Amino acid sequence: MDEARTRGRFAPSPTGHLHLGNARTALLAWLHARASGGMFVMRVEDLDFGRVRDEYRVSQPHDLRWIGLDWDEGPDVGGPHTPYLQSRRTELYEDAINRLRAKGLVYSCSCSRREIAAAASAPHGVDDEGPPYPGSCRLRPLDPAAEDFALRFRVPSRPVVVDDLIQGKHIFDPEKLSGDFVIRRRDGVASYQLAVVVDDLMMEITHVVRGADLLPSAARQMLLYQALDREPPRWLHVPLMLDEAGERMAKREGSLTLGAIRERGVPPERLVGWLAWTCGLLEKPREVMPVDLVAGFDPARIPPAGTPVTLPDWLTGRLGP
Ligand code: GLU
């Protein structure tokens, strides 16, 4: 394999139907890989067992194909890094945990969410994973073999830099961001942060294009790459799609899923052209398929912050006046 070849990926969690915002992120990730002549990988991040549903596992690839995306590797097409479902990759995550453990960077934690919230003093961290962990179990002797404890990664007390190709350079203080974060949940399942690092490494991903809400996660992931003595991929955190009110599109369930839009008879070309226009890739919305955008794709045109977009009536299914 050509070592320098770009490898991108889209890694949806089958916890809901894909909506407009997911479609735009997937489109950008695909365009980035294809415009660099690279490979595109589909990985299914199905570790949130309480929320994963088979119907989403089926609808997500179907919806992505409908808008003209394809992938060279993935659960349905195979590839050299199979399995592409995180739920089947447990041993690989355990290997990484053991490597971190051998370096003294892992400890067991018996704290409940409530204890952590009570111990954290306001103001809270910047992240959506709750307040930073105050480190209560760092020095507490817990049996490392006990099974119902979470495992935490010991973060360093130095800043971590994420140099993002869209968002620029961001410096995070790991202790304020999250503190020692969970790498294996109480139920024995790898956390998102650990799984994504192991998978992106093993799947030889060179560029991660994903929503800007995950920028703080990149800081934690950077710490794991450093601890594993590996180079991180390049990150491109693309703006989230905002509706007229400036709300994240993801919050508007139902009517704006790709499935609902398709059922209203919207042609995929119209949707793709509109999505490309909302993130600076086209001067005006027009009917195109992703393949038509490859030649002119320039990630420098993607703005770092999302701007609210007015949803046209053909998209929402609202009747005109
Ligand atoms: N599985 C995550 C999601 O659906 C994406 C994680 C990533 O791209 O790193 O939001």
mmCIF file of C-alpha atoms and ligand atoms in Angstrom:
data_model
loop_
_atom_site.group_PDB
_atom_site.id
_atom_site.type_symbol
_atom_site.label_atom_id
_atom_site.label_comp_id
_atom_site.label_asym_id
_atom_site.label_seq_id
_atom_site.Cartn_x
_atom_site.Cartn_y
_atom_site.Cartn_z
ATOM 1 C CA MET A 1 0.000 0.000 0.000
ATOM 2 C CA ASP A 2 1.163 3.513 -0.737
ATOM 3 C CA GLU A 3 2.085 4.791 2.724
ATOM 4 C CA ALA A 4 1.206 8.355 1.897
ATOM 5 C CA ARG A 5 -2.285 7.583 0.675
ATOM 6 C CA THR A 6 -5.068 9.411 2.472
ATOM 7 C CA ARG A 7 -7.436 7.236 4.448
ATOM 8 C CA GLY A 8 -10.576 8.879 5.736
ATOM 9 C CA ARG A 9 -13.550 7.481 7.539
ATOM 10 C CA PHE A 10 -17.078 8.050 8.690
ATOM 11 C CA ALA A 11 -17.946 6.453 11.993
ATOM 12 C CA PRO A 12 -21.627 6.766 12.819
ATOM 13 C CA SER A 13 -23.207 5.427 15.968
ATOM 14 C CA PRO A 14 -26.374 3.480 15.130
ATOM 15 C CA THR A 15 -28.350 5.284 17.809
ATOM 16 C CA GLY A 16 -30.665 7.245 15.509
ATOM 17 C CA HIS A 17 -31.531 7.843 11.891
ATOM 18 C CA LEU A 18 -29.027 10.055 10.059
ATOM 19 C CA HIS A 19 -30.149 13.662 9.764
ATOM 20 C CA LEU A 20 -29.050 16.590 7.649
ATOM 21 C CA GLY A 21 -26.105 17.431 9.872
ATOM 22 C CA ASN A 22 -24.735 13.870 9.750
ATOM 23 C CA ALA A 23 -25.166 13.868 5.992
ATOM 24 C CA ARG A 24 -23.144 17.049 5.603
ATOM 25 C CA THR A 25 -20.337 15.730 7.809
ATOM 26 C CA ALA A 26 -20.290 12.421 5.928
ATOM 27 C CA LEU A 27 -20.237 14.281 2.611
ATOM 28 C CA LEU A 28 -17.259 16.376 3.719
ATOM 29 C CA ALA A 29 -15.372 13.352 5.051
ATOM 30 C CA TRP A 30 -15.991 11.481 1.794
ATOM 31 C CA LEU A 31 -15.018 14.459 -0.371
ATOM 32 C CA HIS A 32 -11.833 14.964 1.589
ATOM 33 C CA ALA A 33 -10.775 11.360 1.060
ATOM 34 C CA ARG A 34 -11.808 11.161 -2.590
ATOM 35 C CA ALA A 35 -10.341 14.549 -3.552
ATOM 36 C CA SER A 36 -6.972 13.350 -2.226
ATOM 37 C CA GLY A 37 -7.306 10.135 -4.227
ATOM 38 C CA GLY A 38 -7.673 8.246 -0.975
ATOM 39 C CA MET A 39 -9.655 5.446 0.564
ATOM 40 C CA PHE A 40 -12.821 5.828 2.600
ATOM 41 C CA VAL A 41 -13.733 3.573 5.502
ATOM 42 C CA MET A 42 -17.076 3.084 7.201
ATOM 43 C CA ARG A 43 -16.872 2.062 10.843
ATOM 44 C CA VAL A 44 -19.896 1.436 13.006
ATOM 45 C CA GLU A 45 -19.508 2.727 16.552
ATOM 46 C CA ASP A 46 -22.014 0.514 18.298
ATOM 47 C CA LEU A 47 -20.736 0.427 21.865
ATOM 48 C CA ASP A 48 -23.623 2.352 23.393
ATOM 49 C CA PHE A 49 -25.648 -0.816 23.783
ATOM 50 C CA GLY A 50 -28.588 0.878 25.466
ATOM 51 C CA ARG A 51 -29.226 3.120 22.461
ATOM 52 C CA VAL A 52 -28.053 1.057 19.500
ATOM 53 C CA ARG A 53 -30.878 -0.330 17.323
ATOM 54 C CA ASP A 54 -30.726 -2.693 14.372
ATOM 55 C CA GLU A 55 -33.027 -0.457 12.350
ATOM 56 C CA TYR A 56 -30.416 2.324 12.464
ATOM 57 C CA ARG A 57 -27.637 -0.107 11.564
ATOM 58 C CA VAL A 58 -29.625 -0.812 8.407
ATOM 59 C CA SER A 59 -30.880 2.699 7.612
ATOM 60 C CA GLN A 60 -27.559 4.536 7.996
ATOM 61 C CA PRO A 61 -25.605 2.892 5.150
ATOM 62 C CA HIS A 62 -28.747 2.902 3.020
ATOM 63 C CA ASP A 63 -29.186 6.656 3.527
ATOM 64 C CA LEU A 64 -25.525 7.376 2.801
ATOM 65 C CA ARG A 65 -25.665 5.431 -0.428
ATOM 66 C CA TRP A 66 -28.812 7.295 -1.389
ATOM 67 C CA ILE A 67 -26.887 10.574 -1.326
ATOM 68 C CA GLY A 68 -24.161 9.038 -3.490
ATOM 69 C CA LEU A 69 -21.474 8.097 -0.957
ATOM 70 C CA ASP A 70 -19.552 4.845 -1.065
ATOM 71 C CA TRP A 71 -16.775 3.221 0.939
ATOM 72 C CA ASP A 72 -13.911 0.868 0.218
ATOM 73 C CA GLU A 73 -14.011 -0.858 3.590
ATOM 74 C CA GLY A 74 -16.798 -1.368 6.068
ATOM 75 C CA PRO A 75 -19.075 -3.889 7.747
ATOM 76 C CA ASP A 76 -20.969 -4.619 4.543
ATOM 77 C CA VAL A 77 -18.016 -4.634 2.130
ATOM 78 C CA GLY A 78 -15.242 -6.101 4.298
ATOM 79 C CA GLY A 79 -11.607 -5.031 4.059
ATOM 80 C CA PRO A 80 -8.189 -5.687 5.590
ATOM 81 C CA HIS A 81 -9.105 -4.277 9.004
ATOM 82 C CA THR A 82 -12.233 -6.274 9.650
ATOM 83 C CA PRO A 83 -14.303 -6.269 11.837
ATOM 84 C CA TYR A 84 -15.616 -2.770 11.225
ATOM 85 C CA LEU A 85 -18.102 -2.978 14.081
ATOM 86 C CA GLN A 86 -16.704 -1.754 17.380
ATOM 87 C CA SER A 87 -18.729 -4.311 19.322
ATOM 88 C CA ARG A 88 -16.565 -7.044 17.707
ATOM 89 C CA ARG A 89 -13.222 -5.395 18.498
ATOM 90 C CA THR A 90 -13.069 -5.928 22.262
ATOM 91 C CA GLU A 91 -9.736 -7.782 22.277
ATOM 92 C CA LEU A 92 -8.005 -5.003 20.390
ATOM 93 C CA TYR A 93 -9.200 -2.495 22.967
ATOM 94 C CA GLU A 94 -8.014 -4.757 25.791
ATOM 95 C CA ASP A 95 -4.534 -4.928 24.247
ATOM 96 C CA ALA A 96 -4.308 -1.156 24.224
ATOM 97 C CA ILE A 97 -5.573 -0.925 27.798
ATOM 98 C CA ASN A 98 -2.905 -3.404 28.851
ATOM 99 C CA ARG A 99 -0.197 -1.339 27.168
ATOM 100 C CA LEU A 100 -1.380 1.753 29.012
ATOM 101 C CA ARG A 101 -1.628 -0.204 32.224
ATOM 102 C CA ALA A 102 1.958 -1.418 31.868
ATOM 103 C CA LYS A 103 2.993 2.228 31.807
ATOM 104 C CA GLY A 104 1.156 2.941 35.063
ATOM 105 C CA LEU A 105 -1.368 5.161 33.305
ATOM 106 C CA VAL A 106 -4.542 3.290 34.254
ATOM 107 C CA TYR A 107 -6.385 2.877 37.528
ATOM 108 C CA SER A 108 -9.681 1.444 38.691
ATOM 109 C CA CYS A 109 -12.423 3.766 39.791
ATOM 110 C CA SER A 110 -15.407 2.951 41.942
ATOM 111 C CA CYS A 111 -16.977 6.432 41.900
ATOM 112 C CA SER A 112 -20.578 6.852 40.856
ATOM 113 C CA ARG A 113 -21.633 9.685 38.568
ATOM 114 C CA ARG A 114 -23.284 11.338 41.535
ATOM 115 C CA GLU A 115 -20.098 11.269 43.625
ATOM 116 C CA ILE A 116 -18.165 12.823 40.779
ATOM 117 C CA ALA A 117 -20.720 15.583 40.276
ATOM 118 C CA ALA A 118 -20.776 16.339 43.997
ATOM 119 C CA ALA A 119 -16.998 16.482 44.258
ATOM 120 C CA ALA A 120 -16.543 18.763 41.261
ATOM 121 C CA SER A 121 -16.645 22.406 42.074
ATOM 122 C CA ALA A 122 -18.357 24.883 39.749
ATOM 123 C CA PRO A 123 -17.689 26.102 37.132
ATOM 124 C CA HIS A 124 -17.887 22.850 35.285
ATOM 125 C CA GLY A 125 -15.647 21.646 32.503
ATOM 126 C CA VAL A 126 -16.243 22.591 28.915
ATOM 127 C CA ASP A 127 -17.226 19.139 27.851
ATOM 128 C CA ASP A 128 -20.481 17.281 27.578
ATOM 129 C CA GLU A 129 -19.212 14.314 29.529
ATOM 130 C CA GLY A 130 -19.971 16.079 32.796
ATOM 131 C CA PRO A 131 -17.655 17.822 35.221
ATOM 132 C CA PRO A 132 -13.948 16.974 35.247
ATOM 133 C CA TYR A 133 -13.167 13.944 37.365
ATOM 134 C CA PRO A 134 -11.514 15.137 40.578
ATOM 135 C CA GLY A 135 -9.247 12.091 40.799
ATOM 136 C CA SER A 136 -10.758 10.593 43.953
ATOM 137 C CA CYS A 137 -9.664 7.038 43.105
ATOM 138 C CA ARG A 138 -6.143 7.897 41.901
ATOM 139 C CA LEU A 139 -4.590 6.925 45.198
ATOM 140 C CA ARG A 140 -7.287 4.609 46.496
ATOM 141 C CA PRO A 141 -6.172 0.980 46.599
ATOM 142 C CA LEU A 142 -8.799 -0.915 44.610
ATOM 143 C CA ASP A 143 -8.385 -4.434 43.402
ATOM 144 C CA PRO A 144 -7.390 -3.934 39.731
ATOM 145 C CA ALA A 145 -8.909 -7.293 38.844
ATOM 146 C CA ALA A 146 -12.329 -6.422 40.249
ATOM 147 C CA GLU A 147 -14.708 -6.432 37.368
ATOM 148 C CA ASP A 148 -17.306 -3.857 38.157
ATOM 149 C CA PHE A 149 -14.989 -0.859 38.298
ATOM 150 C CA ALA A 150 -14.441 1.596 35.508
ATOM 151 C CA LEU A 151 -10.863 2.113 34.312
ATOM 152 C CA ARG A 152 -9.524 5.630 34.042
ATOM 153 C CA PHE A 153 -6.589 7.074 32.143
ATOM 154 C CA ARG A 154 -4.288 9.227 34.246
ATOM 155 C CA VAL A 155 -3.998 12.553 32.415
ATOM 156 C CA PRO A 156 -0.776 14.557 32.630
ATOM 157 C CA SER A 157 -0.801 17.989 34.237
ATOM 158 C CA ARG A 158 0.617 19.663 31.132
ATOM 159 C CA PRO A 159 -1.428 21.289 28.369
ATOM 160 C CA VAL A 160 -2.282 19.344 25.250
ATOM 161 C CA VAL A 161 -2.348 20.942 21.815
ATOM 162 C CA VAL A 162 -4.769 20.011 19.064
ATOM 163 C CA ASP A 163 -3.749 21.513 15.741
ATOM 164 C CA ASP A 164 -6.850 21.161 13.625
ATOM 165 C CA LEU A 165 -6.851 21.783 9.887
ATOM 166 C CA ILE A 166 -10.163 23.675 10.070
ATOM 167 C CA GLN A 167 -10.356 24.946 13.647
ATOM 168 C CA GLY A 168 -6.693 25.942 14.016
ATOM 169 C CA LYS A 169 -4.598 25.388 17.099
ATOM 170 C CA HIS A 170 -6.408 24.786 20.407
ATOM 171 C CA ILE A 171 -4.710 24.282 23.738
ATOM 172 C CA PHE A 172 -6.516 22.277 26.411
ATOM 173 C CA ASP A 173 -5.774 21.751 30.073
ATOM 174 C CA PRO A 174 -6.576 18.044 30.556
ATOM 175 C CA GLU A 175 -7.322 18.464 34.238
ATOM 176 C CA LYS A 176 -9.950 21.114 33.543
ATOM 177 C CA LEU A 177 -11.268 19.465 30.411
ATOM 178 C CA SER A 178 -12.153 16.078 31.836
ATOM 179 C CA GLY A 179 -9.605 15.043 34.437
ATOM 180 C CA ASP A 180 -8.685 11.364 34.322
ATOM 181 C CA PHE A 181 -11.170 10.018 31.821
ATOM 182 C CA VAL A 182 -12.799 6.623 31.497
ATOM 183 C CA ILE A 183 -11.245 4.215 29.009
ATOM 184 C CA ARG A 184 -13.267 1.181 30.041
ATOM 185 C CA ARG A 185 -16.738 1.527 31.431
ATOM 186 C CA ARG A 186 -18.024 -0.260 34.503
ATOM 187 C CA ASP A 187 -19.765 -2.797 32.247
ATOM 188 C CA GLY A 188 -16.367 -3.798 30.844
ATOM 189 C CA VAL A 189 -16.877 -2.079 27.484
ATOM 190 C CA ALA A 190 -14.234 0.240 26.031
ATOM 191 C CA SER A 191 -15.134 3.917 26.121
ATOM 192 C CA TYR A 192 -15.579 5.953 22.960
ATOM 193 C CA GLN A 193 -12.264 7.779 23.537
ATOM 194 C CA LEU A 194 -10.239 4.600 23.707
ATOM 195 C CA ALA A 195 -12.058 2.713 20.966
ATOM 196 C CA VAL A 196 -11.792 5.543 18.471
ATOM 197 C CA VAL A 197 -8.032 5.872 18.989
ATOM 198 C CA VAL A 198 -7.400 2.139 18.684
ATOM 199 C CA ASP A 199 -9.572 1.912 15.579
ATOM 200 C CA ASP A 200 -8.197 4.965 13.818
ATOM 201 C CA LEU A 201 -4.684 3.642 14.458
ATOM 202 C CA MET A 202 -5.364 0.089 13.356
ATOM 203 C CA MET A 203 -7.412 1.172 10.353
ATOM 204 C CA GLU A 204 -4.505 3.471 9.379
ATOM 205 C CA ILE A 205 -6.739 6.521 9.204
ATOM 206 C CA THR A 206 -4.710 9.556 8.157
ATOM 207 C CA HIS A 207 -7.474 12.205 8.317
ATOM 208 C CA VAL A 208 -10.434 12.388 10.664
ATOM 209 C CA VAL A 209 -13.211 14.642 9.399
ATOM 210 C CA ARG A 210 -16.032 14.913 11.949
ATOM 211 C CA GLY A 211 -18.284 17.361 13.768
ATOM 212 C CA ALA A 212 -16.759 20.255 15.699
ATOM 213 C CA ASP A 213 -18.503 19.080 18.868
ATOM 214 C CA LEU A 214 -15.760 16.444 19.071
ATOM 215 C CA LEU A 215 -12.857 18.908 19.195
ATOM 216 C CA PRO A 216 -12.464 18.546 23.004
ATOM 217 C CA SER A 217 -12.484 14.774 22.512
ATOM 218 C CA ALA A 218 -9.531 15.161 20.164
ATOM 219 C CA ALA A 219 -7.552 16.524 23.121
ATOM 220 C CA ARG A 220 -8.199 13.365 25.124
ATOM 221 C CA GLN A 221 -7.486 11.235 22.103
ATOM 222 C CA MET A 222 -4.208 13.095 21.591
ATOM 223 C CA LEU A 223 -3.168 12.099 25.120
ATOM 224 C CA LEU A 224 -3.865 8.472 24.309
ATOM 225 C CA TYR A 225 -1.839 8.650 21.087
ATOM 226 C CA GLN A 226 1.032 10.149 23.055
ATOM 227 C CA ALA A 227 0.771 7.497 25.752
ATOM 228 C CA LEU A 228 0.785 4.761 23.107
ATOM 229 C CA ASP A 229 3.785 6.412 21.383
ATOM 230 C CA ARG A 230 1.878 6.812 18.139
ATOM 231 C CA GLU A 231 1.235 9.726 15.788
ATOM 232 C CA PRO A 232 -2.363 10.984 15.720
ATOM 233 C CA PRO A 233 -4.194 11.448 12.425
ATOM 234 C CA ARG A 234 -4.787 14.973 11.122
ATOM 235 C CA TRP A 235 -8.089 16.320 12.374
ATOM 236 C CA LEU A 236 -10.618 18.410 10.482
ATOM 237 C CA HIS A 237 -13.462 19.322 12.804
ATOM 238 C CA VAL A 238 -16.173 20.681 10.565
ATOM 239 C CA PRO A 239 -18.922 23.048 11.716
ATOM 240 C CA LEU A 240 -22.165 21.615 12.980
ATOM 241 C CA MET A 241 -25.248 22.421 11.020
ATOM 242 C CA LEU A 242 -27.407 25.039 12.689
ATOM 243 C CA ASP A 243 -31.034 25.795 11.953
ATOM 244 C CA GLU A 244 -32.611 29.277 11.691
ATOM 245 C CA ALA A 245 -32.644 29.596 15.466
ATOM 246 C CA GLY A 246 -28.961 28.675 15.727
ATOM 247 C CA GLU A 247 -29.863 25.287 17.259
ATOM 248 C CA ARG A 248 -27.918 22.179 16.345
ATOM 249 C CA MET A 249 -29.781 20.374 13.614
ATOM 250 C CA ALA A 250 -29.301 17.129 15.494
ATOM 251 C CA LYS A 251 -31.792 18.340 18.087
ATOM 252 C CA ARG A 252 -34.552 18.521 15.511
ATOM 253 C CA GLU A 253 -35.490 14.920 15.261
ATOM 254 C CA GLY A 254 -37.977 13.384 12.918
ATOM 255 C CA SER A 255 -38.721 15.502 9.921
ATOM 256 C CA LEU A 256 -35.120 16.130 8.949
ATOM 257 C CA THR A 257 -33.824 12.611 8.791
ATOM 258 C CA LEU A 258 -32.521 11.527 5.402
ATOM 259 C CA GLY A 259 -35.194 8.834 5.267
ATOM 260 C CA ALA A 260 -38.012 11.334 5.800
ATOM 261 C CA ILE A 261 -36.537 13.690 3.203
ATOM 262 C CA ARG A 262 -36.274 10.852 0.675
ATOM 263 C CA GLU A 263 -39.862 9.818 1.347
ATOM 264 C CA ARG A 264 -41.002 13.350 0.564
ATOM 265 C CA GLY A 265 -39.612 12.773 -2.926
ATOM 266 C CA VAL A 266 -36.606 15.094 -2.696
ATOM 267 C CA PRO A 267 -34.015 14.059 -5.292
ATOM 268 C CA PRO A 268 -30.604 13.353 -3.731
ATOM 269 C CA GLU A 269 -28.914 15.783 -6.159
ATOM 270 C CA ARG A 270 -30.955 18.639 -4.806
ATOM 271 C CA LEU A 271 -30.146 17.726 -1.219
ATOM 272 C CA VAL A 272 -26.416 17.258 -1.881
ATOM 273 C CA GLY A 273 -26.155 20.572 -3.735
ATOM 274 C CA TRP A 274 -27.921 22.363 -0.925
ATOM 275 C CA LEU A 275 -25.708 20.734 1.732
ATOM 276 C CA ALA A 276 -22.577 21.691 -0.217
ATOM 277 C CA TRP A 277 -23.800 25.278 -0.522
ATOM 278 C CA THR A 278 -24.437 25.538 3.255
ATOM 279 C CA CYS A 279 -20.774 24.847 3.983
ATOM 280 C CA GLY A 280 -19.183 27.036 1.365
ATOM 281 C CA LEU A 281 -18.507 24.477 -1.350
ATOM 282 C CA LEU A 282 -20.892 26.005 -3.891
ATOM 283 C CA GLU A 283 -21.706 29.645 -4.613
ATOM 284 C CA LYS A 284 -25.370 28.773 -5.068
ATOM 285 C CA PRO A 285 -27.392 25.641 -4.404
ATOM 286 C CA ARG A 286 -27.668 23.501 -7.525
ATOM 287 C CA GLU A 287 -28.276 19.868 -8.269
ATOM 288 C CA VAL A 288 -25.079 17.817 -8.004
ATOM 289 C CA MET A 289 -23.962 14.457 -6.710
ATOM 290 C CA PRO A 290 -20.910 14.085 -4.449
ATOM 291 C CA VAL A 291 -18.806 12.790 -7.332
ATOM 292 C CA ASP A 292 -19.370 16.099 -9.163
ATOM 293 C CA LEU A 293 -17.829 17.988 -6.235
ATOM 294 C CA VAL A 294 -14.603 15.993 -5.986
ATOM 295 C CA ALA A 295 -12.552 17.904 -8.557
ATOM 296 C CA GLY A 296 -13.241 21.327 -7.074
ATOM 297 C CA PHE A 297 -13.142 20.328 -3.409
ATOM 298 C CA ASP A 298 -11.067 22.645 -1.243
ATOM 299 C CA PRO A 299 -11.331 22.182 2.541
ATOM 300 C CA ALA A 300 -10.053 25.754 2.986
ATOM 301 C CA ARG A 301 -13.521 26.905 1.883
ATOM 302 C CA ILE A 302 -15.189 25.268 4.882
ATOM 303 C CA PRO A 303 -15.754 27.899 7.577
ATOM 304 C CA PRO A 304 -14.693 26.924 11.127
ATOM 305 C CA ALA A 305 -18.006 27.978 12.666
ATOM 306 C CA GLY A 306 -21.463 27.035 11.489
ATOM 307 C CA THR A 307 -23.814 29.747 10.295
ATOM 308 C CA PRO A 308 -27.551 29.310 10.821
ATOM 309 C CA VAL A 309 -29.322 28.174 7.669
ATOM 310 C CA THR A 310 -32.912 28.691 6.656
ATOM 311 C CA LEU A 311 -34.400 25.402 5.645
ATOM 312 C CA PRO A 312 -36.172 25.594 2.308
ATOM 313 C CA ASP A 313 -39.760 24.363 2.151
ATOM 314 C CA TRP A 314 -38.890 21.505 -0.205
ATOM 315 C CA LEU A 315 -36.653 20.158 2.531
ATOM 316 C CA THR A 316 -38.928 20.486 5.514
ATOM 317 C CA GLY A 317 -42.057 19.373 3.699
ATOM 318 C CA ARG A 318 -43.783 22.646 4.677
ATOM 319 C CA LEU A 319 -46.255 23.774 2.072
ATOM 320 C CA GLY A 320 -45.517 27.055 0.386
ATOM 321 C CA PRO A 321 -47.736 30.129 1.044
HETATM 322 N N1 GLU B 1 -19.510 7.820 16.561
HETATM 323 C C1 GLU B 1 -19.426 9.242 16.682
HETATM 324 C C2 GLU B 1 -20.742 9.876 16.321
HETATM 325 O O1 GLU B 1 -21.569 9.253 15.664
HETATM 326 C C3 GLU B 1 -18.355 9.833 15.811
HETATM 327 C C4 GLU B 1 -17.027 9.673 16.405
HETATM 328 C C5 GLU B 1 -15.865 10.136 15.566
HETATM 329 O O2 GLU B 1 -16.058 10.450 14.390
HETATM 330 O O3 GLU B 1 -14.772 10.150 16.099
HETATM 331 O O4 GLU B 1 -20.965 11.003 16.692
#
